Amino acid sequence: MTTTPHSPAAPSPAPAAGIPEPAGGPVAELLWRAVSAGDEDAATEAVLAALDAGADPESLLLESVAPVQARVGREWAANRMTVAQEHAATAINDRVVAAVAHHPASRRRPDRGRITVACVNGEWHALPARLLAEVLRLRGWRVDFLGAQVPAPHLIAHLHLTGPDAVALSSSIPTRLPTAHATITACQAAGTPVLAGGAAFGPDGRYARLLGADAWAADARSAAARLTESPLAGGRAAAPVRQPADRLPHLADQEYTHVTRDAPRLVRDTLAGLESRIPAMRDYTDAQRRHTAEDIAHIVDFLATALYTGDPRLFTGFLTWTGGILAARGVPAATLCPALDRLAGLLGDFPRALATLDEARRALDTAFPPAPGAPEDTGP
């Protein structure tokens, strides 16, 4: 198996909530040129000049900054931007958001209520949540923005301390869905309703509904509108605590539990099996072996999450997205198949896992058919 390039964006096959497709426009183009060149001063000057000229702060954030960030992700996926460049561009965009937030045109006295905005623990994509926080402030909410990777106990302690009207919970990485479920349940038990958003919850919010969130929004504008239209269900009374199996009865088969518990062994045994099947891997450097193990760990994590949600599409989407990432780097997507075959051999007692692996294998074959004359993969 050839190692898969990784980036903070890599585990998320869909754009994060709050980051739409590019709308274009002169400010967005100026910002893109500055961000892609790593020029923080030019990026900040572009948005401040637009604000000084009378641009609407919310439109600037969502129609210039956000599309540029979406373009950063696409450029990385297409192998036209390195991980370091993507990190630098994201950091500059974060500074640009701060500059917009502190401009006099963005000042508004809070007159609506209080919202806590936080990312699920393990979620490091904070910019979508930051954009939402600034949009809510512009619309008159008092906002507590807690940033990336907020552990649930600390979030709940904050809710007890501040008593917000709602929590806006963000996640772009689907493998954080089990953690998001526990966080949603804990917030509701503390009497605070939850608005979920981000690519992790599905393009139509299917996983937000599955995990019991009080509401879901596709982007920052729709989230702000939903919070403004009417209070979220839940009120201030603590909700009864429900166990995951109450909402997800398929968890009773324990497949998710076993795959999660045995993940280190599955990664180790899959790597060993690939070395037996692909002799060239025996000559890998330590760094190559480490990266390959990380690739396999991502596959196992997404498989476990698909088992948790009961939705094989989550795993299939990740595999086909990863195949596209590999193809952009000149690596055949078929290099993923031996790992899937090896995992299937290790999980022979788990019918849902086998069905999910089989569906992903078929999806890869459909999305990336072998070139004419290419040798057929005969399996392990």
CSV table of C-alpha atoms in Angstrom, one decimal, residues 51 55-63 65 96-113 115 130-143 220-221 224 228:
chain,number,residue,atom,x,y,z
A,51,LEU,CA,-14.9,47.5,5.1
A,55,ALA,CA,-18.7,46.4,2.6
A,56,ASP,CA,-21.1,44.5,4.8
A,57,PRO,CA,-19.0,42.5,7.3
A,58,GLU,CA,-21.2,39.4,7.2
A,59,SER,CA,-21.1,39.3,3.4
A,60,LEU,CA,-17.4,39.8,3.5
A,61,LEU,CA,-16.9,36.9,5.9
A,62,LEU,CA,-19.2,34.4,4.0
A,63,GLU,CA,-18.7,35.5,0.4
A,65,VAL,CA,-13.2,34.7,3.4
A,96,VAL,CA,-8.4,38.0,8.6
A,97,VAL,CA,-11.6,37.0,10.5
A,98,ALA,CA,-10.2,38.6,13.6
A,99,ALA,CA,-9.5,41.8,11.7
A,100,VAL,CA,-13.1,41.9,10.4
A,101,ALA,CA,-14.4,41.3,13.9
A,102,HIS,CA,-12.6,44.2,15.4
A,103,HIS,CA,-13.4,46.7,12.6
A,104,PRO,CA,-15.8,49.5,13.7
A,105,ALA,CA,-18.3,48.4,11.0
A,106,SER,CA,-18.7,45.1,12.9
A,107,ARG,CA,-19.6,46.6,16.3
A,108,ARG,CA,-23.1,45.8,17.6
A,109,ARG,CA,-24.4,45.7,21.1
A,110,PRO,CA,-25.7,42.2,22.0
A,111,ASP,CA,-29.5,42.4,22.3
A,112,ARG,CA,-30.8,38.8,21.5
A,113,GLY,CA,-29.4,36.2,23.9
A,115,ILE,CA,-24.9,31.2,22.4
A,130,ARG,CA,-15.3,30.9,14.2
A,131,LEU,CA,-17.2,32.2,11.1
A,132,LEU,CA,-20.5,31.2,12.7
A,133,ALA,CA,-19.5,32.9,16.0
A,134,GLU,CA,-18.8,36.2,14.2
A,135,VAL,CA,-22.0,36.0,12.2
A,136,LEU,CA,-24.0,35.5,15.4
A,137,ARG,CA,-22.3,38.5,17.0
A,138,LEU,CA,-23.1,40.6,14.0
A,139,ARG,CA,-26.7,39.7,14.4
A,140,GLY,CA,-26.8,40.7,18.0
A,141,TRP,CA,-26.1,37.6,20.0
A,142,ARG,CA,-23.7,37.4,22.9
A,143,VAL,CA,-21.3,34.6,21.8
A,220,ALA,CA,-23.5,30.0,9.1
A,221,ARG,CA,-26.4,32.0,7.6
A,224,ALA,CA,-28.1,32.2,12.5
A,228,THR,CA,-33.3,33.8,15.5
